[in-house]
Short mmCIF file of C-alpha atoms in Angstrom, two decimals:
data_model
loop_
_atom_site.label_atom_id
_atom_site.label_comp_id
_atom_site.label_asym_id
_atom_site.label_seq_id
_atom_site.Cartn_x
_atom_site.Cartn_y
_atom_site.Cartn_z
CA UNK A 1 81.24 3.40 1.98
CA UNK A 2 79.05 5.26 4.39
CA UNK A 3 78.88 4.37 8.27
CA UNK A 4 75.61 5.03 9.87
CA UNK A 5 75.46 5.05 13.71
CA UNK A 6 72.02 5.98 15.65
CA UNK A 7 70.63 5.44 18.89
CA UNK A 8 67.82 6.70 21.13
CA UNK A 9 67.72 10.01 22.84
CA UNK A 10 65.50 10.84 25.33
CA UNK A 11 64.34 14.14 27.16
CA UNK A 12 61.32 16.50 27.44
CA UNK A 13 61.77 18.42 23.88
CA UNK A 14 60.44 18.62 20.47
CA UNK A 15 62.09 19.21 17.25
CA UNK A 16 61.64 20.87 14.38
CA UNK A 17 61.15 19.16 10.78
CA UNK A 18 64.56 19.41 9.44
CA UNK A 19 66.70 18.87 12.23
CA UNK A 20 69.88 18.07 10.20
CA UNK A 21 73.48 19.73 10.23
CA UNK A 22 76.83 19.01 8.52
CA UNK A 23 79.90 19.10 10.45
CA UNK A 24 83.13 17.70 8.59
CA UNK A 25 83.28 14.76 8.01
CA UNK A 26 79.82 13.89 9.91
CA UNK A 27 76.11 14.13 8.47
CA UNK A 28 74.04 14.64 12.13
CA UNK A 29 70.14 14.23 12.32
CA UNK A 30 67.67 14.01 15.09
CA UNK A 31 64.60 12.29 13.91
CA UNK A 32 61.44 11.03 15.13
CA UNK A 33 60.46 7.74 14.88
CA UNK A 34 56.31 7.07 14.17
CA UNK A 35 56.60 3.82 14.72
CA UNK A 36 57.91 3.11 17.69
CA UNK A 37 56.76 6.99 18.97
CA UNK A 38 60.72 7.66 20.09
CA UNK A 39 63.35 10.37 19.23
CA UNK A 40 66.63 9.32 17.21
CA UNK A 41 70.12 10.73 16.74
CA UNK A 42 72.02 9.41 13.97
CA UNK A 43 75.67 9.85 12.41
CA UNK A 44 76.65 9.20 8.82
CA UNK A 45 80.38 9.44 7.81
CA UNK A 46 82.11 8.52 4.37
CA UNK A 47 84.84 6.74 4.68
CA UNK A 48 87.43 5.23 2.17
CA UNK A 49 89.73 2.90 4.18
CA UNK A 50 86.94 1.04 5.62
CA UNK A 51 88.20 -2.42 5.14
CA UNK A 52 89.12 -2.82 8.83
CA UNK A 53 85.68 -1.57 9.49
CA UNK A 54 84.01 -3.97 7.88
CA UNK A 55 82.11 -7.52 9.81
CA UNK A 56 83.73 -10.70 8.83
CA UNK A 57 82.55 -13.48 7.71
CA UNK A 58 84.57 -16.30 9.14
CA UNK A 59 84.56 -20.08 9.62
CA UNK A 60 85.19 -21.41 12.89
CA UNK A 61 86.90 -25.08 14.05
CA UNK A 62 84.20 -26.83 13.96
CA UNK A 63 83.34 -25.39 10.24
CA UNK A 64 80.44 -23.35 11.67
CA UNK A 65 80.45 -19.67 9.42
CA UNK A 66 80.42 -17.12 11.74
CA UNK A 67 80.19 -13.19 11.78
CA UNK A 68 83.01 -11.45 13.17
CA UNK A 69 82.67 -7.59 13.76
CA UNK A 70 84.52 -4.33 14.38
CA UNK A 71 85.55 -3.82 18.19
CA UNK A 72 83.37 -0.72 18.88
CA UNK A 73 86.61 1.24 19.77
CA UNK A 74 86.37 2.47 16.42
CA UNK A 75 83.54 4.57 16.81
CA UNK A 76 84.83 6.48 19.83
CA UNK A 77 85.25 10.16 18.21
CA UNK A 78 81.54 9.29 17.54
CA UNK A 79 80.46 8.34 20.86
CA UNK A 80 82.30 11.38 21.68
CA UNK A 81 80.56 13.44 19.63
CA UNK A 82 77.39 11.67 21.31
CA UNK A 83 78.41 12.42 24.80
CA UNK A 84 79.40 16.17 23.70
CA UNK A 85 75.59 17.02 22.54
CA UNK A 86 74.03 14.71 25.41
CA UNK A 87 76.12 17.27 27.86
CA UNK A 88 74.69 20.62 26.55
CA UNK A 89 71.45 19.43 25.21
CA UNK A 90 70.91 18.61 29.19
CA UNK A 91 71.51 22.00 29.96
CA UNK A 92 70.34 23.65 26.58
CA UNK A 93 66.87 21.60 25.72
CA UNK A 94 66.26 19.13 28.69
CA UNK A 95 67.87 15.56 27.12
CA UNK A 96 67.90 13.47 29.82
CA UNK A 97 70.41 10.78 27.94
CA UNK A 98 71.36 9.41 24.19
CA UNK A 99 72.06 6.17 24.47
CA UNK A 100 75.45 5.54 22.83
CA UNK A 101 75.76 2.36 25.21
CA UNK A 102 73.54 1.00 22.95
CA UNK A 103 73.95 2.25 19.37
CA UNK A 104 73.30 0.61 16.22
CA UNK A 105 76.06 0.55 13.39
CA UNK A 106 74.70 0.38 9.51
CA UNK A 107 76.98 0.23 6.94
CA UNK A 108 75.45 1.61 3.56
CA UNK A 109 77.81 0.60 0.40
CA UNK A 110 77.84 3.10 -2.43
CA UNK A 111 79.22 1.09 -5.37
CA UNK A 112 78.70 -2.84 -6.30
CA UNK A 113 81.83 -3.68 -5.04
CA UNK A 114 81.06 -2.34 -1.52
CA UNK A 115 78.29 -4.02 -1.75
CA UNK A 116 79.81 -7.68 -2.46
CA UNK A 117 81.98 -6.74 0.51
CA UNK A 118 79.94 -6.31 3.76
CA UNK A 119 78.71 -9.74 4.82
CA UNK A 120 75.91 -7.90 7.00
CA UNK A 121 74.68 -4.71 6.69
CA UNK A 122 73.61 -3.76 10.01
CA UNK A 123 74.07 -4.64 13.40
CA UNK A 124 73.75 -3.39 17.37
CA UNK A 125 75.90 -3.15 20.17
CA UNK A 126 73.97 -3.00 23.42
CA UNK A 127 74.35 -4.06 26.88
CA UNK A 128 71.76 -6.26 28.57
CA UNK A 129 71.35 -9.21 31.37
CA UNK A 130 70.88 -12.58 30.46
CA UNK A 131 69.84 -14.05 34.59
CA UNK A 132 66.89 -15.69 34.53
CA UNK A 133 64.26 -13.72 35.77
CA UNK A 134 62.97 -14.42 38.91
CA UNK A 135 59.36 -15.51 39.42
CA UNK A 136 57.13 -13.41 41.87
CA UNK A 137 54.52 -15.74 43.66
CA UNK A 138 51.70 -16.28 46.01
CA UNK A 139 54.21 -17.61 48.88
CA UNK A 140 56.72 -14.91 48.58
CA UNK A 141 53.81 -12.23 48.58
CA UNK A 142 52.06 -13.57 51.68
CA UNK A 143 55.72 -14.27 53.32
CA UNK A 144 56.48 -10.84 52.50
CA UNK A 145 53.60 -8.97 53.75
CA UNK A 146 52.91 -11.34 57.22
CA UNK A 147 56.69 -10.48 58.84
CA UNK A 148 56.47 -6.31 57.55
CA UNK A 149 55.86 -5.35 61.48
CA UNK A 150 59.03 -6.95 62.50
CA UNK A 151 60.99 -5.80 59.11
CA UNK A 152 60.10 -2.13 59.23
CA UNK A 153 62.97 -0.29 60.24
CA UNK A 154 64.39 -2.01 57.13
CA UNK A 155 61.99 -0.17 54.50
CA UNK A 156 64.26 3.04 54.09
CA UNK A 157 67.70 1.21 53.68
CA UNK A 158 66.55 -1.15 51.10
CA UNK A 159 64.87 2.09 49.08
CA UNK A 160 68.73 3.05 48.36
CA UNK A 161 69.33 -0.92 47.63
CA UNK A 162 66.41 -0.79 44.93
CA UNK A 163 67.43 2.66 43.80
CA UNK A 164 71.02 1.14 43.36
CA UNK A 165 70.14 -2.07 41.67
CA UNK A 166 68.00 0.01 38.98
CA UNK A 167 71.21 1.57 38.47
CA UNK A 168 73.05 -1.30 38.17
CA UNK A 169 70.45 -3.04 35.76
CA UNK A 170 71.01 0.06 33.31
CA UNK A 171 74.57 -0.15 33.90
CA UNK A 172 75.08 2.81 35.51
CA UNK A 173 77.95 1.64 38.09
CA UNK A 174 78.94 4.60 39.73
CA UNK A 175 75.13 5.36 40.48
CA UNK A 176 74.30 2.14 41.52
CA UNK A 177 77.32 1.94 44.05
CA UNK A 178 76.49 5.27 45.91
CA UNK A 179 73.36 4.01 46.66
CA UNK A 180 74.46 0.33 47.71
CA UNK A 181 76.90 2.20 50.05
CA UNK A 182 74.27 4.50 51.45
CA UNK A 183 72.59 1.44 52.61
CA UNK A 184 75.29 -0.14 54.49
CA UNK A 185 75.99 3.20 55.66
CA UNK A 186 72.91 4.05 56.91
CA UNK A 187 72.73 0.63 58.64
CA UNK A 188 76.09 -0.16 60.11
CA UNK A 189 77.98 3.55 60.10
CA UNK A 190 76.48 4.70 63.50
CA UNK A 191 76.26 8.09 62.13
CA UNK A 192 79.82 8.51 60.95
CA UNK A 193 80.89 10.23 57.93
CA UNK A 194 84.40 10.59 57.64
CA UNK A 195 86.50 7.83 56.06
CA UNK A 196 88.37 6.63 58.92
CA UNK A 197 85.37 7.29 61.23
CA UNK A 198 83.06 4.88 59.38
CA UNK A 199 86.02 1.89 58.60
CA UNK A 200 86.52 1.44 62.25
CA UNK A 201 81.96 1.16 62.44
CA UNK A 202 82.09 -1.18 59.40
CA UNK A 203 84.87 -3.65 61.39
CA UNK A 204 83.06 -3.77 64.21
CA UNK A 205 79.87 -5.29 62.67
CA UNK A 206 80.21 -9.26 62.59
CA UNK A 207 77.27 -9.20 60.31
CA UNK A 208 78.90 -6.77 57.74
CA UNK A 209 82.11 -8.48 57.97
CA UNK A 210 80.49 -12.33 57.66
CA UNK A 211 78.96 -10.78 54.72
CA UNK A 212 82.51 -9.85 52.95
CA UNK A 213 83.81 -13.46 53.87
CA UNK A 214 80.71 -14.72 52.15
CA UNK A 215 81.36 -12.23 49.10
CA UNK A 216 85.16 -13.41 48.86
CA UNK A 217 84.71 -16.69 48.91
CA UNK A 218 82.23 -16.57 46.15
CA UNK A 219 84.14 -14.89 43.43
CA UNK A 220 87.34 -16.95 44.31
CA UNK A 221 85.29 -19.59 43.45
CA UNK A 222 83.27 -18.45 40.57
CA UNK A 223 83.87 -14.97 39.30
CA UNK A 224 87.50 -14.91 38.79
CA UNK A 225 86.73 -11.05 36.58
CA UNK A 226 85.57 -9.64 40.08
CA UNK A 227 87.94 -11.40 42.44
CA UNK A 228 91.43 -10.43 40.13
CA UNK A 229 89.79 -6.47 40.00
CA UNK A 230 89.56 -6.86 44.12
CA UNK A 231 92.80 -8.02 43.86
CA UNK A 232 94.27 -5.18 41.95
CA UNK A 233 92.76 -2.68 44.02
CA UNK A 234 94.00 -4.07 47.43
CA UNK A 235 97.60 -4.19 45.94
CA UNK A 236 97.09 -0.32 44.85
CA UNK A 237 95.74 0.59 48.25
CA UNK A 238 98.76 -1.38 49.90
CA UNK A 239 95.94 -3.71 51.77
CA UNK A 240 95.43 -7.55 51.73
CA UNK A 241 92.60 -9.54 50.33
CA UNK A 242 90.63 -9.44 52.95
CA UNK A 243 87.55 -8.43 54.77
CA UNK A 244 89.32 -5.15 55.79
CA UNK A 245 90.76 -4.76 52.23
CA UNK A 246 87.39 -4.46 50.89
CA UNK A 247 85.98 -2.55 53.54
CA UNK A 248 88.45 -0.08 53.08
CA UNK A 249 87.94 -0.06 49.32
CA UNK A 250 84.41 0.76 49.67
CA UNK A 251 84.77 4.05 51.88
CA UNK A 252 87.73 4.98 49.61
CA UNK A 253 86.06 4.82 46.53
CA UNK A 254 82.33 6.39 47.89
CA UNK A 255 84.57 9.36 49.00
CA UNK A 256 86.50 9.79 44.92
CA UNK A 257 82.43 8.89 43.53
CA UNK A 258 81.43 11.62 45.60
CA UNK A 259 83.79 14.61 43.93
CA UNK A 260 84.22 15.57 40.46
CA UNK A 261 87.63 17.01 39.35
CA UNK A 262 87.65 18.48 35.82
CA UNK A 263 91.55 18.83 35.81
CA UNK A 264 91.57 14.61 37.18
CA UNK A 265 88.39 12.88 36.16
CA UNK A 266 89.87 10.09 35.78
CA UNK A 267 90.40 9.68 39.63
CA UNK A 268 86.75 11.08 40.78
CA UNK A 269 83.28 10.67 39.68
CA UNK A 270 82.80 10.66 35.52
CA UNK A 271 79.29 9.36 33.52
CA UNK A 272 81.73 8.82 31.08
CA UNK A 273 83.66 5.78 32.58
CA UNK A 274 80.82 3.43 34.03
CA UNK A 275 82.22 0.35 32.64
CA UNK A 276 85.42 0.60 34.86
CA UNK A 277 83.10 0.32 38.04
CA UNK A 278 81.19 -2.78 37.25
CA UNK A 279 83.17 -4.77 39.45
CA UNK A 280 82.91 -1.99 42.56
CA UNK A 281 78.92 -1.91 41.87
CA UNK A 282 78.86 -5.58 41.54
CA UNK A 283 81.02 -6.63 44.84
CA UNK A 284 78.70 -3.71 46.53
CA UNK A 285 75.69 -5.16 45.64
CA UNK A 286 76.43 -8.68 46.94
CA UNK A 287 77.67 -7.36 50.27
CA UNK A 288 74.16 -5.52 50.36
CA UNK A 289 72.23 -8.82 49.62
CA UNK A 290 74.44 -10.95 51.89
CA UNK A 291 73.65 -8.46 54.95
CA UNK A 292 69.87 -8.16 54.15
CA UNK A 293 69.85 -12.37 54.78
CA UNK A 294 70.91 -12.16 58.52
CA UNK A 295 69.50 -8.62 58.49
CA UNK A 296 65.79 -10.06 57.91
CA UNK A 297 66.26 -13.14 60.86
CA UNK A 298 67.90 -10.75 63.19
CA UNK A 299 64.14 -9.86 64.65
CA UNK A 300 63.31 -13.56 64.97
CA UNK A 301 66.68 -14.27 66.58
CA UNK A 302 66.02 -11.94 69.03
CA UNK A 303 62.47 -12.89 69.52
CA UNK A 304 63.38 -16.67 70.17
CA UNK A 305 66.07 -16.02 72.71
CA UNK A 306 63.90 -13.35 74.61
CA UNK A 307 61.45 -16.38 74.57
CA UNK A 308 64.22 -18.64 75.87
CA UNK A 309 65.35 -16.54 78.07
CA UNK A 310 61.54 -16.12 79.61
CA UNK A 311 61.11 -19.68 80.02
CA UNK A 312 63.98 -20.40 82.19
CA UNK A 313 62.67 -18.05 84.87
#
């Protein structure tokens, strides 16, 4: 039997016709695709034992047949190898990424009996967003554009907020968190940058901290993943589950996302590990919309008590 993984890779190069090298027990080709006008990286190994391997065809409760396959964890000296050429191609030949987040897995028989054996042949495991997408229309344009002299001084945080949620879409975690803090940094730190400097700016903001409250309450009511990783990280830091747990998780974890430590990368920054910050980026980037909400009335707050105030004199 003969597994075939391949995925995208993308960068500013060309190749040449026969870009195709052995390297025990791994076939390796780069190939471009007419078609669809993209650049593919693909790995063939032979393997013997491959039962384990192999999708399942199952039947569920309710009688329903169903496909069962592989946990992908078998393919990690592959992704590795993945990760190894996306690293010095970067430097090497200018590939910006290969896409082993979202990799397809064929399985080629070589014999009958392999054949009678795999109940599908090929299949993908990607990443992707099922929310509903939201609808852009004439009363949110016209809304938008009628308030933008009293919402200016709001343009440049929310860049790092779309910047950070483009991350976040392409599940880039660690990305997408740096920028989510950079807006709450640039809008409640007072222009303090050490940890302990900017914790004791972030307390003091009622807005930030109603924003948290908001935050908790929502994923102890409906995103139980999120709320038990908070959890977890407030017992390691030795802090409740609070607003000033999570306001101390933030700074703590912006200042290990901003280092890189190849003797510890496990504690500091690594492109490798995204997946173990989805809850970070995702409690980040409801702090940053909860804010934005009292952040976009604060200018007709102040407007309507100035008015108030006016009237009684």
């Amino acid at each position: 039997m003969i597994i075939k993984i391949e995925c995208e890779i993308i960068g500013d190069f060309t190749i040449t016709d026969n870009c195709q090298v052995k390297y025990h027990p791994y076939e390796i080709e780069i190939q471009f695709n007419e078609t669809d006008q993209k650049f593919y990286i693909s790995i063939l190994k032979k393997i013997t034992d491959y039962s384990s391997f192999l999708p399942k065809l199952e039947i569920a409760e309710n009688g329903e047949k169903i496909i069962k396959f592989p946990s992908r964890a078998f393919l990690n000296k592959e992704i590795e190898l993945l990760q190894h050429i996306e690293s010095f191609g970067a430097l090497d030949k200018e590939i910006y990424n290969i896409e082993w987040n979202k990799l397809s897995i064929e399985w080629i028989p070589e014999t009958e009996k392999e054949e009678k054996e795999i109940a599908i042949k090929k299949h993908s495991y990607s990443l992707s967003f099922n929310n509903k997408k939201p609808v852009i229309n004439e009363e949110w344009l016209f809304n938008t554009i009628i308030h933008k002299r009293r919402l200016t001084h709001l343009i440049l945080p929310l860049s790092f907020f779309r910047i950070g949620l483009k991350f976040y879409k392409s599940f880039q975690y660690q990305e997408s968190f740096l920028n989510f803090y950079l807006m709450l940094e640039g809008i409640f730190g007072n222009n303090k940058f050490k940890n302990e400097h900017i914790k004791s700016e972030f307390r003091k903001s009622e807005i930030l901290r109603k924003a948290i409250r908001q935050l908790l309450e929502q994923l102890k009511n409906s995103d139980l993943k999120h709320y038990e990783w908070f959890s977890e990280m407030c017992n390691k830091y030795n802090k409740k589950a609070s607003v000033d747990g999570a306001i101390h998780i933030i700074v703590e974890q912006r200042g290990n996302l901003s280092h890189f430590s190849n003797t510890n990368p496990d504690k500091h920054k690594n492109p490798f590990k995204d997946k173990d910050f989805d809850s970070l980026a995702f409690i980040t980037l409801m702090i940053c919309k909860y804010v934005s909400i009292d952040l976009r009335l604060e200018p007709f707050k102040s407007s309507a008590a100035n008015n108030g105030s006016y009237e009684k004199q």
